């Protein structure tokens, strides 16, 4: 039994190492000849931009020499005078126009534009394409990965919940997940929310595992960068915002609009600041997660790109080692950001539902005044 | 030279200096606190992470403004 577990652990380590390596190989192979240097830098920067952006394809690997892409196309769903559904394979990675019901669509820098038969893109004054865009509800790479993670969480946690009907000790993956669930409940929800913590634990657990799993998937060579997309983090922050506002009690609103315990001219000054604070808190949640994950991806890919730029025996191993070091830090950051997002959400909810006992101030001396 | 001086980069540098200084102070204070009262390490750590996260949020917001 013991030996089997050790073997499993070693296999996991090996897989992790391979995934680090294949991430390195997914950067384009260096070109022969010295004159390609400037070109290589541009290529790397383009590659990083492409990785950070959402896409209509899942692309695992591209062959730099033949230009072949290895991956699969995703469905495109457009609303443009009626629903239009077709495969993104019709675009041939932006090289071809998709003609649906006589309307030409062009994929240009991962965005879909309406064009004429030649596929002309006209540019506006600000340098961005001025072509009309259809409403795009496509299942893009990010949407796909979010759906996959949601389904995975539903299966794993649903199974875990079911286990408790028959036994008090979970088995299998539940043994890893139970302490984490308890950690979120006992260390994040309970101390920060207080009495009614049970009502919000479901949300906190969902958000914690959703962000954490997506962050960890971002460290695999699948090309996932979901939490590094500001729209995703905005949606998550908005959920927290609405939960906080809708669960806010009388005291919460009183502390925003008519702060007790300060002279009245101060109350007038404080009200706009507090109202602003209502919005800056979720805004900071959004920016923090997005910026941290984007920065992590950029650092790792830049370091890998530097190997290709320098192309010598000193820089290669040095940057390879540095990449592994940063990757390990990123594993920590992946957990830390999920933790911070959940903790701050719990803190904000706690501030909204906190009950102020005005008659016995001595009883809650240990509650910090926020 | 077309662009004489790119002030954005200097601004970004100033933000990083400020954020680094702040994070250093948070870290040092937390270390001192833990050394003085090791039994409160858990509580201090949580508070430290919260404040570090708030600082980080401001720093990132400033970096995006730049």
CSV table of C-alpha atoms in Angstrom, one decimal:
chain,number,residue,atom,x,y,z
A,1,UNK,CA,0.0,0.0,0.0
A,2,UNK,CA,2.7,2.4,1.1
A,3,UNK,CA,4.9,1.7,-1.9
A,4,UNK,CA,2.0,2.2,-4.2
A,5,UNK,CA,1.4,5.7,-2.8
A,6,UNK,CA,5.0,6.6,-3.1
A,7,UNK,CA,4.9,5.5,-6.7
A,8,UNK,CA,1.8,7.6,-7.3
A,9,UNK,CA,3.6,10.6,-5.7
A,10,UNK,CA,6.6,10.2,-7.9
A,11,UNK,CA,4.4,9.9,-11.0
A,12,UNK,CA,2.7,13.1,-10.0
A,13,UNK,CA,6.1,14.9,-9.6
A,14,UNK,CA,7.2,13.6,-13.0
A,15,UNK,CA,4.0,14.8,-14.6
A,16,UNK,CA,4.5,18.2,-13.1
A,17,UNK,CA,8.1,18.3,-14.3
A,18,UNK,CA,7.0,17.3,-17.8
A,19,UNK,CA,4.3,20.0,-17.8
A,20,UNK,CA,6.9,22.6,-16.9
A,21,UNK,CA,9.1,21.4,-19.7
A,22,UNK,CA,6.4,21.2,-22.3
A,23,UNK,CA,5.5,24.8,-21.4
A,24,UNK,CA,9.0,25.7,-22.3
A,25,UNK,CA,8.8,23.8,-25.6
A,26,UNK,CA,5.6,25.5,-26.5
A,27,UNK,CA,7.5,28.7,-27.1
A,28,UNK,CA,8.6,28.6,-30.7
A,29,UNK,CA,11.9,26.9,-31.4
A,30,UNK,CA,14.8,29.4,-32.0
A,31,UNK,CA,15.5,30.1,-35.6
A,32,UNK,CA,18.8,29.5,-37.3
A,33,UNK,CA,21.0,32.4,-38.0
A,34,UNK,CA,21.8,35.6,-36.1
A,35,UNK,CA,19.7,38.0,-38.2
A,36,UNK,CA,16.5,36.6,-36.8
A,37,UNK,CA,17.1,38.2,-33.4
A,38,UNK,CA,14.8,41.2,-33.7
A,39,UNK,CA,12.2,39.0,-35.3
A,40,UNK,CA,12.4,36.5,-32.5
A,41,UNK,CA,11.7,39.2,-29.9
A,42,UNK,CA,8.6,40.3,-31.8
A,43,UNK,CA,7.5,36.8,-32.1
A,44,UNK,CA,7.8,36.2,-28.4
A,45,UNK,CA,5.9,39.3,-27.5
A,46,UNK,CA,3.2,38.3,-30.0
A,47,UNK,CA,3.1,34.8,-28.5
A,48,UNK,CA,2.6,36.2,-25.0
A,49,UNK,CA,-0.1,38.6,-26.1
A,50,UNK,CA,-1.8,35.7,-27.8
A,51,UNK,CA,-1.6,33.6,-24.7
A,52,UNK,CA,-3.2,36.3,-22.5
A,53,UNK,CA,-6.1,36.9,-24.8
A,54,UNK,CA,-9.2,34.9,-25.1
A,55,UNK,CA,-9.5,32.8,-28.3
A,56,UNK,CA,-12.0,30.9,-30.4
A,57,UNK,CA,-9.6,28.0,-30.6
A,58,UNK,CA,-8.0,25.7,-28.1
A,59,UNK,CA,-4.5,25.6,-29.4
A,60,UNK,CA,-2.0,23.2,-27.8
A,61,UNK,CA,0.9,23.5,-30.1
A,62,UNK,CA,1.8,25.4,-33.2
A,63,UNK,CA,4.5,24.3,-35.6
A,64,UNK,CA,6.5,27.4,-36.4
A,65,UNK,CA,8.0,26.1,-39.7
A,66,UNK,CA,4.9,24.6,-41.3
A,67,UNK,CA,2.4,27.0,-39.7
A,68,UNK,CA,0.3,24.1,-38.6
A,69,UNK,CA,-1.8,24.4,-35.4
A,70,UNK,CA,-2.6,21.4,-33.2
A,71,UNK,CA,-5.8,21.9,-31.3
A,72,UNK,CA,-9.5,22.1,-31.9
A,73,UNK,CA,-12.1,24.6,-33.0
A,74,UNK,CA,-14.9,25.8,-30.7
A,75,UNK,CA,-18.4,26.8,-31.7
A,76,UNK,CA,-19.1,30.4,-32.6
A,77,UNK,CA,-22.5,31.7,-31.5
A,78,UNK,CA,-23.4,35.1,-32.9
A,79,UNK,CA,-26.5,37.2,-32.5
A,80,UNK,CA,-26.8,39.3,-35.7
A,81,UNK,CA,-30.4,39.6,-36.9
A,82,UNK,CA,-31.0,36.1,-35.6
A,83,UNK,CA,-28.9,33.4,-34.0
A,84,UNK,CA,-26.0,32.1,-36.0
A,85,UNK,CA,-24.1,29.1,-34.9
A,86,UNK,CA,-21.1,27.7,-36.7
A,87,UNK,CA,-17.6,26.2,-36.0
A,88,UNK,CA,-14.7,28.6,-35.6
A,89,UNK,CA,-12.8,26.2,-37.9
A,90,UNK,CA,-14.5,28.2,-40.8
A,91,UNK,CA,-12.1,31.1,-40.0
A,92,UNK,CA,-9.0,28.9,-40.5
A,93,UNK,CA,-7.2,30.9,-37.7
A,94,UNK,CA,-8.2,34.2,-39.2
A,95,UNK,CA,-7.0,33.4,-42.7
A,96,UNK,CA,-10.4,32.9,-44.2
A,97,UNK,CA,-13.7,34.7,-44.1
A,98,UNK,CA,-16.7,32.9,-42.8
A,99,UNK,CA,-19.8,33.4,-44.9
A,100,UNK,CA,-23.1,32.8,-43.1
A,101,UNK,CA,-26.4,33.7,-44.8
A,102,UNK,CA,-24.6,36.0,-47.2
A,103,UNK,CA,-22.9,38.0,-44.4
A,104,UNK,CA,-19.1,37.9,-44.3
A,105,UNK,CA,-17.4,37.6,-40.9
A,106,UNK,CA,-13.7,38.0,-40.3
A,107,UNK,CA,-11.7,36.9,-37.3
A,108,UNK,CA,-9.2,39.7,-36.6
A,109,UNK,CA,-7.0,39.6,-33.5
A,110,UNK,CA,-9.4,37.1,-31.8
A,111,UNK,CA,-12.4,39.4,-32.4
A,112,UNK,CA,-15.2,38.8,-35.0
A,113,UNK,CA,-16.0,41.7,-37.3
A,114,UNK,CA,-18.5,42.1,-40.1
A,115,UNK,CA,-16.8,42.8,-43.4
A,116,UNK,CA,-17.4,42.9,-47.1
A,117,UNK,CA,-16.5,40.1,-49.5
A,118,UNK,CA,-12.8,41.0,-49.5
A,119,UNK,CA,-12.6,41.1,-45.7
A,120,UNK,CA,-11.5,44.8,-45.5
A,121,UNK,CA,-11.0,46.2,-42.1
A,122,UNK,CA,-11.3,49.9,-41.9
A,123,UNK,CA,-9.6,51.7,-39.1
A,124,UNK,CA,-11.2,54.5,-37.0
A,125,UNK,CA,-9.4,57.6,-35.8
A,126,UNK,CA,-8.1,55.9,-32.7
A,127,UNK,CA,-6.4,53.2,-34.7
A,128,UNK,CA,-8.9,50.5,-33.7
A,129,UNK,CA,-11.0,48.7,-36.4
A,130,UNK,CA,-14.2,50.6,-37.1
A,131,UNK,CA,-16.1,47.6,-38.6
A,132,UNK,CA,-19.4,46.7,-37.0
A,133,UNK,CA,-19.3,43.8,-34.6
A,134,UNK,CA,-22.0,41.2,-34.1
A,135,UNK,CA,-23.0,40.3,-30.5
A,136,UNK,CA,-20.6,37.4,-29.7
A,137,UNK,CA,-21.9,34.7,-27.3
A,138,UNK,CA,-19.4,32.2,-28.5
A,139,UNK,CA,-18.0,29.4,-26.4
A,140,UNK,CA,-14.5,30.6,-26.4
A,141,UNK,CA,-11.5,29.0,-24.7
A,142,UNK,CA,-12.1,30.7,-21.4
A,143,UNK,CA,-15.8,29.8,-21.4
A,144,UNK,CA,-14.9,26.2,-22.2
A,145,UNK,CA,-12.5,25.9,-19.3
A,146,UNK,CA,-14.9,27.6,-16.9
A,147,UNK,CA,-17.6,25.1,-18.0
A,148,UNK,CA,-15.2,22.2,-17.5
A,149,UNK,CA,-14.1,23.4,-14.1
A,150,UNK,CA,-17.7,23.9,-13.0
A,151,UNK,CA,-18.6,20.4,-14.1
A,152,UNK,CA,-15.6,19.0,-12.4
A,153,UNK,CA,-16.4,20.8,-9.2
A,154,UNK,CA,-20.0,19.6,-9.4
A,155,UNK,CA,-19.0,16.0,-9.8
A,156,UNK,CA,-16.2,16.0,-7.2
A,157,UNK,CA,-18.0,18.0,-4.5
A,158,UNK,CA,-21.3,16.4,-5.2
A,159,UNK,CA,-19.7,13.0,-4.7
A,160,UNK,CA,-18.0,14.2,-1.5
A,161,UNK,CA,-21.3,15.5,-0.1
A,162,UNK,CA,-23.0,12.2,-0.9
A,163,UNK,CA,-20.3,10.2,0.9
A,164,UNK,CA,-21.3,11.7,4.2
A,165,UNK,CA,-24.6,10.0,4.1
A,166,UNK,CA,-23.1,6.6,4.8
A,167,UNK,CA,-19.7,7.3,6.5
A,168,UNK,CA,-18.2,10.0,8.6
A,169,UNK,CA,-14.8,9.8,7.1
A,170,UNK,CA,-14.5,10.5,3.3
A,171,UNK,CA,-12.4,8.4,1.0
A,172,UNK,CA,-10.4,9.1,-2.2
A,173,UNK,CA,-10.2,12.7,-3.3
A,174,UNK,CA,-12.5,13.7,-0.4
A,175,UNK,CA,-9.6,13.2,2.0
A,176,UNK,CA,-7.7,16.0,0.3
A,177,UNK,CA,-10.7,18.2,-0.1
A,178,UNK,CA,-12.3,17.8,3.4
A,179,UNK,CA,-9.5,19.7,5.2
A,180,UNK,CA,-9.7,22.5,2.6
A,181,UNK,CA,-13.5,22.8,3.0
A,182,UNK,CA,-13.1,22.9,6.7
A,183,UNK,CA,-10.4,25.4,6.5
A,184,UNK,CA,-12.5,27.8,4.4
A,185,UNK,CA,-15.4,27.3,6.8
A,186,UNK,CA,-13.5,27.5,10.1
A,187,UNK,CA,-10.7,30.0,9.2
A,188,UNK,CA,-12.4,32.2,6.7
A,189,UNK,CA,-16.2,32.1,7.1
A,190,UNK,CA,-16.6,31.7,10.8
A,191,UNK,CA,-14.3,34.3,12.3
A,192,UNK,CA,-15.1,37.0,9.7
A,193,UNK,CA,-18.8,36.7,9.2
A,194,UNK,CA,-19.9,35.7,12.6
A,195,UNK,CA,-23.2,34.1,13.6
A,196,UNK,CA,-24.8,33.6,10.2
A,197,UNK,CA,-21.8,32.2,8.5
A,198,UNK,CA,-23.6,29.1,7.3
A,199,UNK,CA,-25.6,31.1,4.8
A,200,UNK,CA,-22.5,32.4,3.0
A,201,UNK,CA,-20.2,29.4,3.3
A,202,UNK,CA,-21.5,27.9,0.1
A,203,UNK,CA,-20.6,31.0,-1.9
A,204,UNK,CA,-17.2,31.3,-0.3
A,205,UNK,CA,-16.4,27.6,-0.9
A,206,UNK,CA,-17.5,27.9,-4.5
A,207,UNK,CA,-15.5,31.0,-5.2
A,208,UNK,CA,-12.4,29.6,-3.4
A,209,UNK,CA,-12.3,26.3,-5.3
A,210,UNK,CA,-13.3,27.9,-8.6
A,211,UNK,CA,-10.5,30.5,-8.5
A,212,UNK,CA,-8.0,28.0,-7.1
A,213,UNK,CA,-8.6,25.3,-9.7
A,214,UNK,CA,-8.5,27.8,-12.5
A,215,UNK,CA,-5.3,29.3,-11.2
A,216,UNK,CA,-3.7,25.9,-11.0
A,217,UNK,CA,-4.9,25.0,-14.5
A,218,UNK,CA,-3.1,28.2,-15.6
A,219,UNK,CA,0.2,26.5,-14.6
A,220,UNK,CA,-0.4,23.6,-16.9
A,221,UNK,CA,0.6,23.8,-20.6
A,222,UNK,CA,-3.1,23.8,-21.7
A,223,UNK,CA,-2.9,27.5,-22.2
A,224,UNK,CA,-5.5,28.4,-19.7
A,225,UNK,CA,-5.6,32.0,-18.6
A,226,UNK,CA,-9.1,32.4,-17.2
A,227,UNK,CA,-8.5,34.2,-14.0
A,228,UNK,CA,-6.1,36.5,-15.9
A,229,UNK,CA,-9.1,37.8,-17.8
A,230,UNK,CA,-10.6,41.0,-16.4
A,231,UNK,CA,-14.1,40.1,-17.5
A,232,UNK,CA,-14.1,36.9,-15.4
A,233,UNK,CA,-12.7,38.6,-12.3
A,234,UNK,CA,-15.2,41.4,-12.8
A,235,UNK,CA,-18.1,38.9,-12.8
A,236,UNK,CA,-16.7,37.3,-9.6
A,237,UNK,CA,-16.3,40.6,-7.9
A,238,UNK,CA,-19.8,41.7,-8.9
A,239,UNK,CA,-21.3,38.6,-7.3
A,240,UNK,CA,-19.5,39.6,-4.1
A,241,UNK,CA,-20.7,43.2,-4.5
A,242,UNK,CA,-24.3,42.1,-4.8
A,243,UNK,CA,-24.2,39.7,-2.0
A,244,UNK,CA,-22.7,42.3,0.3
A,245,UNK,CA,-25.3,45.0,-0.7
A,246,UNK,CA,-28.3,42.7,-0.4
A,247,UNK,CA,-27.2,41.2,2.9
A,248,UNK,CA,-26.4,44.6,4.4
A,249,UNK,CA,-28.4,45.3,7.5
A,250,UNK,CA,-29.7,48.6,9.0
A,251,UNK,CA,-26.4,49.3,10.8
A,252,UNK,CA,-24.4,48.8,7.6
A,253,UNK,CA,-26.4,51.4,5.7
A,254,UNK,CA,-26.3,53.7,8.7
A,255,UNK,CA,-22.5,53.5,8.8
A,256,UNK,CA,-22.4,54.4,5.2
A,257,UNK,CA,-24.8,57.4,5.0
A,258,UNK,CA,-24.9,58.7,8.6
A,259,UNK,CA,-21.8,57.5,10.4
A,260,UNK,CA,-22.6,57.4,14.1
A,261,UNK,CA,-20.1,58.8,16.7
A,262,UNK,CA,-18.7,61.7,14.7
A,263,UNK,CA,-19.7,65.4,14.7
A,264,UNK,CA,-22.4,66.2,12.1
A,265,UNK,CA,-20.2,68.2,9.6
A,266,UNK,CA,-17.9,65.1,9.5
A,267,UNK,CA,-20.9,62.9,8.7
A,268,UNK,CA,-21.6,64.9,5.5
A,269,UNK,CA,-17.9,64.5,4.5
A,270,UNK,CA,-17.8,60.8,5.3
A,271,UNK,CA,-21.0,59.8,3.4
A,272,UNK,CA,-19.6,60.2,-0.1
A,273,UNK,CA,-16.4,58.6,0.9
A,274,UNK,CA,-18.2,55.6,2.3
A,275,UNK,CA,-20.4,55.3,-0.8
A,276,UNK,CA,-17.3,55.4,-2.9
A,277,UNK,CA,-15.9,52.7,-0.7
A,278,UNK,CA,-18.8,50.4,-1.5
A,279,UNK,CA,-17.6,50.3,-5.1
A,280,UNK,CA,-13.8,50.4,-4.6
A,281,UNK,CA,-13.8,47.2,-2.5
A,282,UNK,CA,-15.1,44.9,-5.3
A,283,UNK,CA,-13.1,46.9,-7.8
A,284,UNK,CA,-9.9,46.1,-5.9
A,285,UNK,CA,-11.0,42.5,-5.7
A,286,UNK,CA,-11.3,42.5,-9.5
A,287,UNK,CA,-8.0,44.2,-10.2
A,288,UNK,CA,-6.0,42.2,-7.7
A,289,UNK,CA,-6.9,38.8,-9.0
A,290,UNK,CA,-6.6,39.8,-12.6
A,291,UNK,CA,-3.3,41.7,-12.2
A,292,UNK,CA,-1.7,38.9,-10.1
A,293,UNK,CA,-2.5,36.2,-12.5
A,294,UNK,CA,-1.6,38.2,-15.6
A,295,UNK,CA,1.7,39.3,-14.1
A,296,UNK,CA,2.5,35.7,-13.2
A,297,UNK,CA,1.8,34.4,-16.7
A,298,UNK,CA,3.8,37.3,-18.3
A,299,UNK,CA,6.8,36.7,-16.0
A,300,UNK,CA,7.0,33.0,-16.7
A,301,UNK,CA,6.6,33.4,-20.4
A,302,UNK,CA,9.1,36.3,-20.6
A,303,UNK,CA,11.7,34.3,-18.8
A,304,UNK,CA,11.1,31.4,-21.2
A,305,UNK,CA,11.3,33.8,-24.0
A,306,UNK,CA,14.7,35.1,-22.8
A,307,UNK,CA,16.1,31.6,-23.3
A,308,UNK,CA,15.2,31.9,-26.9
A,309,UNK,CA,16.5,35.5,-27.2
A,310,UNK,CA,20.0,34.8,-25.7
A,311,UNK,CA,20.6,31.4,-27.1
A,312,UNK,CA,23.7,30.4,-25.2
A,313,UNK,CA,24.8,27.9,-22.6
A,314,UNK,CA,24.9,30.2,-19.7
A,315,UNK,CA,21.6,32.0,-20.1
A,316,UNK,CA,19.6,28.9,-21.0
A,317,UNK,CA,20.0,26.8,-17.8
A,318,UNK,CA,19.9,30.0,-15.7
A,319,UNK,CA,16.6,31.1,-17.0
A,320,UNK,CA,15.3,27.6,-17.0
A,321,UNK,CA,16.1,27.3,-13.3
A,322,UNK,CA,14.6,30.8,-12.7
A,323,UNK,CA,11.4,29.8,-14.5
A,324,UNK,CA,11.0,26.7,-12.3
A,325,UNK,CA,11.6,28.9,-9.2
A,326,UNK,CA,8.9,31.4,-10.4
A,327,UNK,CA,6.6,28.6,-11.3
A,328,UNK,CA,6.8,27.2,-7.7
A,329,UNK,CA,6.1,30.7,-6.4
A,330,UNK,CA,3.2,30.9,-8.8
A,331,UNK,CA,1.8,27.7,-7.3
A,332,UNK,CA,1.8,29.5,-4.0
A,333,UNK,CA,0.3,32.7,-5.5
A,334,UNK,CA,-2.5,30.5,-7.1
A,335,UNK,CA,-3.5,29.4,-3.6
A,336,UNK,CA,-2.9,32.8,-2.0
A,337,UNK,CA,-5.1,34.7,-4.5
A,338,UNK,CA,-8.0,32.3,-4.1
A,339,UNK,CA,-7.5,32.6,-0.3
A,340,UNK,CA,-7.4,36.4,-0.4
A,341,UNK,CA,-10.4,36.7,-2.7
A,342,UNK,CA,-12.4,34.5,-0.4
A,343,UNK,CA,-11.1,36.1,2.8
A,344,UNK,CA,-11.9,39.6,1.6
A,345,UNK,CA,-15.3,38.6,0.4
A,346,UNK,CA,-16.0,37.1,3.8
A,347,UNK,CA,-14.7,40.2,5.5
A,348,UNK,CA,-16.9,42.5,3.4
A,349,UNK,CA,-19.9,40.3,4.0
A,350,UNK,CA,-19.0,40.3,7.7
A,351,UNK,CA,-19.0,44.1,7.7
A,352,UNK,CA,-22.4,44.1,6.1
A,353,UNK,CA,-24.1,41.6,8.5
A,354,UNK,CA,-22.3,42.6,11.7
A,355,UNK,CA,-24.7,43.2,14.5
A,356,UNK,CA,-23.8,46.2,16.7
A,357,UNK,CA,-24.9,45.7,20.3
A,358,UNK,CA,-25.3,49.3,21.4
A,359,UNK,CA,-26.4,48.6,25.0
A,360,UNK,CA,-23.5,46.5,26.1
A,361,UNK,CA,-20.4,47.9,24.5
A,362,UNK,CA,-18.2,46.1,27.0
A,363,UNK,CA,-19.3,42.7,25.6
A,364,UNK,CA,-17.8,43.1,22.2
A,365,UNK,CA,-14.5,44.7,23.1
A,366,UNK,CA,-12.6,42.2,21.1
A,367,UNK,CA,-14.5,43.0,17.8
A,368,UNK,CA,-12.3,45.4,15.9
A,369,UNK,CA,-14.0,48.6,14.8
A,370,UNK,CA,-13.9,48.6,11.0
B,1,UNK,CA,14.5,60.7,-30.6
B,2,UNK,CA,10.8,61.0,-31.0
B,3,UNK,CA,9.8,60.6,-27.5
B,4,UNK,CA,12.0,62.7,-25.2
B,5,UNK,CA,11.1,61.0,-21.9
B,6,UNK,CA,8.6,58.3,-21.1
B,7,UNK,CA,7.2,59.4,-17.7
B,8,UNK,CA,4.9,56.4,-17.5
B,9,UNK,CA,7.9,54.1,-16.7
B,10,UNK,CA,9.1,56.5,-14.0
B,11,UNK,CA,5.6,56.5,-12.5
B,12,UNK,CA,5.5,52.7,-12.6
B,13,UNK,CA,8.9,52.6,-10.9
B,14,UNK,CA,7.7,55.0,-8.2
B,15,UNK,CA,4.7,52.8,-7.5
B,16,UNK,CA,6.9,49.7,-7.2
B,17,UNK,CA,9.2,51.5,-4.8
B,18,UNK,CA,6.3,52.6,-2.7
B,19,UNK,CA,4.6,49.2,-2.7
B,20,UNK,CA,7.9,47.5,-1.9
B,21,UNK,CA,8.5,49.8,1.0
B,22,UNK,CA,5.0,49.3,2.3
B,23,UNK,CA,5.2,45.5,2.0
B,24,UNK,CA,8.6,45.5,3.7
B,25,UNK,CA,7.2,47.5,6.7
B,26,UNK,CA,4.2,45.1,6.9
B,27,UNK,CA,6.4,42.1,6.8
B,28,UNK,CA,8.9,43.4,9.4
B,29,UNK,CA,6.2,44.5,11.8
B,30,UNK,CA,4.5,41.1,11.5
B,31,UNK,CA,7.8,39.3,12.1
B,32,UNK,CA,8.5,41.4,15.1
B,33,UNK,CA,5.0,40.7,16.4
B,34,UNK,CA,5.4,37.0,15.9
B,35,UNK,CA,8.8,37.0,17.6
B,36,UNK,CA,7.3,38.8,20.6
B,37,UNK,CA,4.2,36.7,20.8
B,38,UNK,CA,4.7,33.4,19.0
B,39,UNK,CA,1.3,32.1,20.2
B,40,UNK,CA,-0.5,34.9,18.2
B,41,UNK,CA,1.3,33.9,15.0
B,42,UNK,CA,-1.8,32.7,13.3
B,43,UNK,CA,-3.8,35.9,13.9
B,44,UNK,CA,-0.9,38.1,13.0
B,45,UNK,CA,-0.4,36.2,9.8
B,46,UNK,CA,-4.0,36.7,8.7
B,47,UNK,CA,-4.0,40.4,9.5
B,48,UNK,CA,-0.7,40.7,7.7
B,49,UNK,CA,-2.1,39.0,4.5
B,50,UNK,CA,-5.2,41.2,4.6
B,51,UNK,CA,-3.2,44.4,4.8
B,52,UNK,CA,-0.7,43.2,2.2
B,53,UNK,CA,-3.6,42.4,-0.1
B,54,UNK,CA,-5.1,45.8,0.4
B,55,UNK,CA,-1.8,47.5,-0.4
B,56,UNK,CA,-1.3,45.3,-3.4
B,57,UNK,CA,-4.8,46.3,-4.6
B,58,UNK,CA,-3.9,50.0,-4.5
B,59,UNK,CA,-0.5,49.3,-6.2
B,60,UNK,CA,-2.1,47.4,-9.0
B,61,UNK,CA,-4.8,50.0,-9.5
B,62,UNK,CA,-2.1,52.6,-9.8
B,63,UNK,CA,-0.1,50.5,-12.2
B,64,UNK,CA,-3.1,50.2,-14.4
B,65,UNK,CA,-3.7,53.9,-14.3
B,66,UNK,CA,-0.1,54.5,-15.5
